[in-house]
PDB file of C-alpha atoms in Angstrom:
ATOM      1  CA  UNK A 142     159.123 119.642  41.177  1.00 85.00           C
ATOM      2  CA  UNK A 143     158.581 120.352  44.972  1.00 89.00           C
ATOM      3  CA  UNK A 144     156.861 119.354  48.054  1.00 91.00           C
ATOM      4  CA  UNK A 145     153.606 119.446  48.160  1.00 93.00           C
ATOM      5  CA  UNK A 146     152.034 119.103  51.690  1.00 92.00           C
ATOM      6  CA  UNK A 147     152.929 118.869  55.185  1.00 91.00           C
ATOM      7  CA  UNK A 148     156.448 119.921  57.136  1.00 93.00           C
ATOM      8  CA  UNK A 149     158.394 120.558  54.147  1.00 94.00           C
ATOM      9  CA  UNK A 150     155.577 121.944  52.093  1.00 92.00           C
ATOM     10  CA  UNK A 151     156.903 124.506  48.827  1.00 90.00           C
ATOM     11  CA  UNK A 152     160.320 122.803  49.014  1.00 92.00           C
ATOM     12  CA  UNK A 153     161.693 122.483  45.103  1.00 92.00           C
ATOM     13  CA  UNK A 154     163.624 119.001  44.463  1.00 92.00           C
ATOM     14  CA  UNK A 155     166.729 118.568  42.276  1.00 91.00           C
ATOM     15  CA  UNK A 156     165.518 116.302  39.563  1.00 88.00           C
ATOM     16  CA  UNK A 157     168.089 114.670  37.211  1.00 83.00           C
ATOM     17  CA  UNK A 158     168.114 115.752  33.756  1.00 79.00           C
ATOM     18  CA  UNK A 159     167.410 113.956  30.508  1.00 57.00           C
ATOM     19  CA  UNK A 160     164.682 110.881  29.848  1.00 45.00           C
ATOM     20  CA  UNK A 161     166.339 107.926  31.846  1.00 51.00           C
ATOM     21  CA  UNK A 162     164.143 109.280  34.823  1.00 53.00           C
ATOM     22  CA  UNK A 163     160.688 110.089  34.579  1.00 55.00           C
ATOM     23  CA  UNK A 164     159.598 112.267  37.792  1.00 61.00           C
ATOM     24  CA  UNK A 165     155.871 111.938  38.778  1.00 65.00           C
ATOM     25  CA  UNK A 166     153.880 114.904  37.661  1.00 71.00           C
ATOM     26  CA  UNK A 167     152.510 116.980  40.543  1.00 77.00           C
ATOM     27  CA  UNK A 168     148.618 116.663  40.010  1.00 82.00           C
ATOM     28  CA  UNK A 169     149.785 113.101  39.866  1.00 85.00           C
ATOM     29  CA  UNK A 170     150.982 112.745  42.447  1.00 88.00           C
ATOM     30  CA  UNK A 171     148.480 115.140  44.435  1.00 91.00           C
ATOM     31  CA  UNK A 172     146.052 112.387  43.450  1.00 90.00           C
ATOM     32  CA  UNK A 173     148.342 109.693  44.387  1.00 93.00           C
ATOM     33  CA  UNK A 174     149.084 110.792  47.901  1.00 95.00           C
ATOM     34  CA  UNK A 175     145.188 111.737  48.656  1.00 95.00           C
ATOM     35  CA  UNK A 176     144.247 108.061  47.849  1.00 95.00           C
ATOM     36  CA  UNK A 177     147.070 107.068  50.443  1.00 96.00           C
ATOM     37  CA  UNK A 178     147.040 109.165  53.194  1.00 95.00           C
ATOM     38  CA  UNK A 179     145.879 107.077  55.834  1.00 95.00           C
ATOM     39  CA  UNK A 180     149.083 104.571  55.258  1.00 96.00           C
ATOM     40  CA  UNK A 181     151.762 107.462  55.462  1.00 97.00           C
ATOM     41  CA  UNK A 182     151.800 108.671  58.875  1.00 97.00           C
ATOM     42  CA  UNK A 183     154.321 106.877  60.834  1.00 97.00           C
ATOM     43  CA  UNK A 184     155.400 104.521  57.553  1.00 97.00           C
ATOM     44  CA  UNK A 185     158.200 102.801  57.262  1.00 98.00           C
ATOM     45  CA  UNK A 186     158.803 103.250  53.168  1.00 98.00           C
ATOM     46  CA  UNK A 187     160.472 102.253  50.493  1.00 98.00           C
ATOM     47  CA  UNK A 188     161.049 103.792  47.293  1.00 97.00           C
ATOM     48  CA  UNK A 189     162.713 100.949  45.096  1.00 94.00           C
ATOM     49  CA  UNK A 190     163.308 103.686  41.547  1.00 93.00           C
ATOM     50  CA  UNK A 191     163.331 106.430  43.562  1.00 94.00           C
ATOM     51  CA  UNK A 192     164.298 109.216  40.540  1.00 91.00           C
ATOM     52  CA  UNK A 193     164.925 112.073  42.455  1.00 92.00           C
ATOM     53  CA  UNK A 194     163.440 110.263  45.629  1.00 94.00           C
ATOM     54  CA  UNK A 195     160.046 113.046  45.497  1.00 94.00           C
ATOM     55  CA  UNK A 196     157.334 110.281  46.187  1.00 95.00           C
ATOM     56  CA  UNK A 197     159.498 108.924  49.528  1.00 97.00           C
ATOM     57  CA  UNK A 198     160.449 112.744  50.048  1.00 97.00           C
ATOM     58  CA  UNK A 199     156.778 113.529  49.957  1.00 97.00           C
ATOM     59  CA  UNK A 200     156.074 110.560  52.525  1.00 97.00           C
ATOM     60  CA  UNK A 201     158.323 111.888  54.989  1.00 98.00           C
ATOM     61  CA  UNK A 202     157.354 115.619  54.605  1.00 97.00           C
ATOM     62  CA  UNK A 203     153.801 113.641  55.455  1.00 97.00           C
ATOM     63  CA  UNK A 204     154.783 112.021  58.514  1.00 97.00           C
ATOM     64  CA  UNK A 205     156.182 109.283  57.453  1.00 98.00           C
ATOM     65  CA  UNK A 206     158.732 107.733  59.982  1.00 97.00           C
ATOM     66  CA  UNK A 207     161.671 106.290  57.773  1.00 97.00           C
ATOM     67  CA  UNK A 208     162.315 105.912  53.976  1.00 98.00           C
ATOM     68  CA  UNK A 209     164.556 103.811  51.861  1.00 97.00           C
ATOM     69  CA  UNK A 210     165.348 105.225  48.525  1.00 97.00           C
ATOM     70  CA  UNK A 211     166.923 102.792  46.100  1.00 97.00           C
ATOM     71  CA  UNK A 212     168.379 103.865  41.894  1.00 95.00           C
ATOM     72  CA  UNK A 213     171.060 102.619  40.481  1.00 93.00           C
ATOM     73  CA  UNK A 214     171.487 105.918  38.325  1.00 92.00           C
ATOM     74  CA  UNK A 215     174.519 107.869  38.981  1.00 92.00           C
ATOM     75  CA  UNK A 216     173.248 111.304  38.450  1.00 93.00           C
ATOM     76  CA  UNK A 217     169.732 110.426  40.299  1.00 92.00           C
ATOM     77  CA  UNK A 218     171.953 109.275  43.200  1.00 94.00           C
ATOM     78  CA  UNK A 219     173.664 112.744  43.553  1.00 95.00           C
ATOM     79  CA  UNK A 220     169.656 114.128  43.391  1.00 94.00           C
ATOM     80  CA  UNK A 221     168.706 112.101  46.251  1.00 96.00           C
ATOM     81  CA  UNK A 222     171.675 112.990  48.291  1.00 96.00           C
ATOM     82  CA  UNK A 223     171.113 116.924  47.955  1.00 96.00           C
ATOM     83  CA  UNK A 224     167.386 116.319  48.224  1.00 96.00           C
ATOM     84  CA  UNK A 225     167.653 114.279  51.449  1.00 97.00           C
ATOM     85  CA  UNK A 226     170.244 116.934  52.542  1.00 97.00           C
ATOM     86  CA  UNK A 227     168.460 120.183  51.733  1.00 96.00           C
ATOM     87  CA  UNK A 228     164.878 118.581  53.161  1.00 96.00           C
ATOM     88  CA  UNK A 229     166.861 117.776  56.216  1.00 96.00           C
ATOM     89  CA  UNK A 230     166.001 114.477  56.540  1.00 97.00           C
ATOM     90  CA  UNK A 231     169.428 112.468  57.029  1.00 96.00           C
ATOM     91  CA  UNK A 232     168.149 110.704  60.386  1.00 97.00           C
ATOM     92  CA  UNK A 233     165.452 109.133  58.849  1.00 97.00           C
ATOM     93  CA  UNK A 234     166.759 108.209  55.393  1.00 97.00           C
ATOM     94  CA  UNK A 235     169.289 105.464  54.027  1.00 96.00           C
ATOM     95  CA  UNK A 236     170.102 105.188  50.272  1.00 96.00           C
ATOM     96  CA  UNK A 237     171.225 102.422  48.115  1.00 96.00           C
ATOM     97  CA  UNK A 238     173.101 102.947  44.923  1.00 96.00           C
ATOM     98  CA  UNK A 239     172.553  99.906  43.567  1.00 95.00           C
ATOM     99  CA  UNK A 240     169.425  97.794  41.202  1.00 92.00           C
ATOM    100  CA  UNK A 241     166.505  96.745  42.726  1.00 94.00           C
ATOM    101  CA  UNK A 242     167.501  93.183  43.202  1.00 94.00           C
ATOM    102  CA  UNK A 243     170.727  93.898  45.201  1.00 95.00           C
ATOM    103  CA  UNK A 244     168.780  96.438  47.613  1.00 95.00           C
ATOM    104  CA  UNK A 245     165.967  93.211  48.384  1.00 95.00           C
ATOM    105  CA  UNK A 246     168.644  91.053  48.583  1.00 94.00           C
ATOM    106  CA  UNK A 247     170.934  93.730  51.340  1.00 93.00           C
ATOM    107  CA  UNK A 248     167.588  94.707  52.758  1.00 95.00           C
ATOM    108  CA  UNK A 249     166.384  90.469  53.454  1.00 93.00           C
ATOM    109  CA  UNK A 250     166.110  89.498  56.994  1.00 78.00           C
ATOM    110  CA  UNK A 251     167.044  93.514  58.891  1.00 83.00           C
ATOM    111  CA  UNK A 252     163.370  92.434  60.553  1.00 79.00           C
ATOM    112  CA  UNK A 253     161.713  95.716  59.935  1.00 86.00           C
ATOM    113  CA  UNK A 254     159.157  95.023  56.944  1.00 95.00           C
ATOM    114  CA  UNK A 255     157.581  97.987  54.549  1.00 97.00           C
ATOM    115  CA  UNK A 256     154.322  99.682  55.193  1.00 97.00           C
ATOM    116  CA  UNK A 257     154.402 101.994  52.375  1.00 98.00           C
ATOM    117  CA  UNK A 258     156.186 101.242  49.104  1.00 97.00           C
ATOM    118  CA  UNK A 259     156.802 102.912  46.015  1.00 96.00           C
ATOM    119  CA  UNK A 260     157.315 101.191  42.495  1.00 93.00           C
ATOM    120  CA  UNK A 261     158.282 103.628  39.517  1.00 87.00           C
ATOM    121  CA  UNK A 262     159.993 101.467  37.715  1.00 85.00           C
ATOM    122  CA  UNK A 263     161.755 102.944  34.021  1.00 78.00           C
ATOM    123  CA  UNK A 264     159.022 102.587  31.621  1.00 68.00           C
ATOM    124  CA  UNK A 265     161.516  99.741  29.758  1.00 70.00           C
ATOM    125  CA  UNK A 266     161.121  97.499  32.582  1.00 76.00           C
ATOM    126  CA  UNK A 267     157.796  95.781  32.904  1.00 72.00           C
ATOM    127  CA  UNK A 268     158.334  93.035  35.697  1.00 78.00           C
ATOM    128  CA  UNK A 269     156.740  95.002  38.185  1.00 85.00           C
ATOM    129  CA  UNK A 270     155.451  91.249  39.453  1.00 88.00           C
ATOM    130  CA  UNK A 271     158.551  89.474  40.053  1.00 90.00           C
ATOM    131  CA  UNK A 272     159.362  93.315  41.785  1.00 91.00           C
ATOM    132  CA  UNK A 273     156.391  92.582  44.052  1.00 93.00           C
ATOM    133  CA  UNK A 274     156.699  88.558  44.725  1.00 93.00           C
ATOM    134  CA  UNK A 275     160.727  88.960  45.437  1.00 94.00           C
ATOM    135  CA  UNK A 276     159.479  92.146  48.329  1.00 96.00           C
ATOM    136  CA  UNK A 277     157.143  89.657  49.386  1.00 95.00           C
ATOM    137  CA  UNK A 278     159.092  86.864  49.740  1.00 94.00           C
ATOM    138  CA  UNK A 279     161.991  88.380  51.512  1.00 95.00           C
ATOM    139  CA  UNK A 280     159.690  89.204  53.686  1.00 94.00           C
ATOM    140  CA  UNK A 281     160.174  92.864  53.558  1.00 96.00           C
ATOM    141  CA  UNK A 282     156.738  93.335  53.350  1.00 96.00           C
ATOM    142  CA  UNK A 283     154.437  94.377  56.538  1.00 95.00           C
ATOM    143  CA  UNK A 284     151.224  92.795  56.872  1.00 92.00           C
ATOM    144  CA  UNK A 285     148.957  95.298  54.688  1.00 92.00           C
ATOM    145  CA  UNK A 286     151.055  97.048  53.647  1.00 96.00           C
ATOM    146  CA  UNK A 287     150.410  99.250  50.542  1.00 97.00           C
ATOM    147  CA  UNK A 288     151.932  98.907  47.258  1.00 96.00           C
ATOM    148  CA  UNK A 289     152.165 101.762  44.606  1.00 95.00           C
ATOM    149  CA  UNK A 290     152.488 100.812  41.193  1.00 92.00           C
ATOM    150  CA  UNK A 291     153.339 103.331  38.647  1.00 88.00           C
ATOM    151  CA  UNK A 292     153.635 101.866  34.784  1.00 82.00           C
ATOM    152  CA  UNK A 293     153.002 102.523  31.272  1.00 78.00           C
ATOM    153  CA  UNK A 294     149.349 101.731  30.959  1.00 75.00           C
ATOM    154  CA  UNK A 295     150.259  98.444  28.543  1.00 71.00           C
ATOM    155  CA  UNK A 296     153.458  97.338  30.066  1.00 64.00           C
ATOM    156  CA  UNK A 297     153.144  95.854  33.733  1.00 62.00           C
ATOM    157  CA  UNK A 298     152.570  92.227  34.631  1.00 68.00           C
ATOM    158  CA  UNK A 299     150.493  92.332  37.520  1.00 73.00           C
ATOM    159  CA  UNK A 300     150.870  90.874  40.973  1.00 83.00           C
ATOM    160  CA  UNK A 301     150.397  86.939  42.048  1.00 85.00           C
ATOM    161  CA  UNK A 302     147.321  86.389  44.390  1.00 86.00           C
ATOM    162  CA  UNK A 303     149.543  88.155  47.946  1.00 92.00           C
ATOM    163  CA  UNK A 304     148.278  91.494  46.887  1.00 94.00           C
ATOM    164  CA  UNK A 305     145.072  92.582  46.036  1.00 92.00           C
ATOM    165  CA  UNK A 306     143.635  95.612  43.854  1.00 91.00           C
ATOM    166  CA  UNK A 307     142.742  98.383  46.189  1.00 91.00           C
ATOM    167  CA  UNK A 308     142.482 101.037  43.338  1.00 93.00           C
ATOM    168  CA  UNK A 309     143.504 101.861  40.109  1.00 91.00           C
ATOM    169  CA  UNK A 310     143.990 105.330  38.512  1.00 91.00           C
ATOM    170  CA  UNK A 311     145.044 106.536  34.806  1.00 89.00           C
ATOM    171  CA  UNK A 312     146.362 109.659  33.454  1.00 84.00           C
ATOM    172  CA  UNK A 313     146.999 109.955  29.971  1.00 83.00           C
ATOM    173  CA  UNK A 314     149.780 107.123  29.522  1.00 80.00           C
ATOM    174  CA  UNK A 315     150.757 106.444  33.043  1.00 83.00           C
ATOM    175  CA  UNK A 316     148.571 104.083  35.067  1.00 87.00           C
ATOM    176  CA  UNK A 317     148.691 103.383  39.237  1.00 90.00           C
ATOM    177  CA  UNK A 318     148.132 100.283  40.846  1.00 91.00           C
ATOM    178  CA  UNK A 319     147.566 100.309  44.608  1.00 95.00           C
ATOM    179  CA  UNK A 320     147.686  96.950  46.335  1.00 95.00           C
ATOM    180  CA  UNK A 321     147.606  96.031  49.385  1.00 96.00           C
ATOM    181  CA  UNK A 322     149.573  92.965  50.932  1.00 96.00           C
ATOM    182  CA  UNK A 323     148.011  90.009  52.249  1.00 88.00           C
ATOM    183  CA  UNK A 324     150.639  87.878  54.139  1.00 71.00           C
ATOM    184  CA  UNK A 325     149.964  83.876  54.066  1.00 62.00           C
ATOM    185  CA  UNK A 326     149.833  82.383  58.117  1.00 49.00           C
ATOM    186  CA  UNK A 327     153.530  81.952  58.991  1.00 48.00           C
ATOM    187  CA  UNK A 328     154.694  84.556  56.697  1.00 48.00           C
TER     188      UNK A 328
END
């Protein structure tokens, strides 16, 4: 697994081992990050199962201006750290050990919302829309600001009326949502 474009291009990632994380495969990603580019430079993003943290890795190598990397896994914590260390990107990263509902909840109200954000979610879990309404509603979420869904193709609940379909993509047994937000007046 390694970088695939811009500053940090050819870079190799520490991945954790064993099948509790499931790393996005490059052409996958490739395909992923062409569909997005015009939302990554200068992103704020957030990477809420971030593995190894390789799609908010990516981002940054991009041009994006900040990531966020959230797992609760001990051994895809110590990935992130080395990753985030050997990419040189300390200034512009924080990381949260800890599930995805503590990090919205420790996240809520630090006024600077999400342009970019990732959702790779374990296979297992398949509330990707409760995921998506709690971002929303802790209003962590900048106005159009792009959502990346990655599920198992017959798993994933999909989004409440906020966010609409931008694209969809499927490889093999893994399917990508992109939304994009649509904040209410007032939000």
């Amino acid at each position: 697994m390694h970088i695939i474009a811009g500053e940090r291009r050819g870079a190799t990632l520490f991945a954790p081992k064993g099948m509790d994380t499931r790393p996005t495969q490059a052409k996958v990603k490739e395909s992923l990050f062409n569909i997005i580019q015009a939302y990554v430079p200068d992103a704020r993003v957030l990477d809420l199962f971030a593995g190894s943290g390789n799609l908010a890795l990516e981002a940054l190598s991009r041009g994006a201006q900040s990531a966020v990397m959230v797992d609760q896994d001990r051994e895809a914590a110590q990935c992130i750290r080395r990753n985030i260390e050997k990419l040189r990107f300390e200034d512009c990263t924080q990381f949260f050990k800890c599930d995805w509902k503590q990090a919205v909840t420790q996240l809520k109200g630090r006024g600077e919302p999400f342009d970019l954000v990732f959702l790779d979610p374990p296979y297992r879990m398949t509330e990707l829309d409760e995921c998506c309404a709690m971002l929303a509603d802790a209003g962590l979420l900048a106005p159009d600001a792009m959502l990346v869904l990655e599920h198992r193709t017959d798993a994933a609940k999909l989004p409440d009326g906020r966010f609409a379909l931008f694209r969809e993509r499927t490889y093999a047994d893994t399917q990508i949502h992109f939304y994009l937000y649509a904040a209410k007046e007032g939000e």
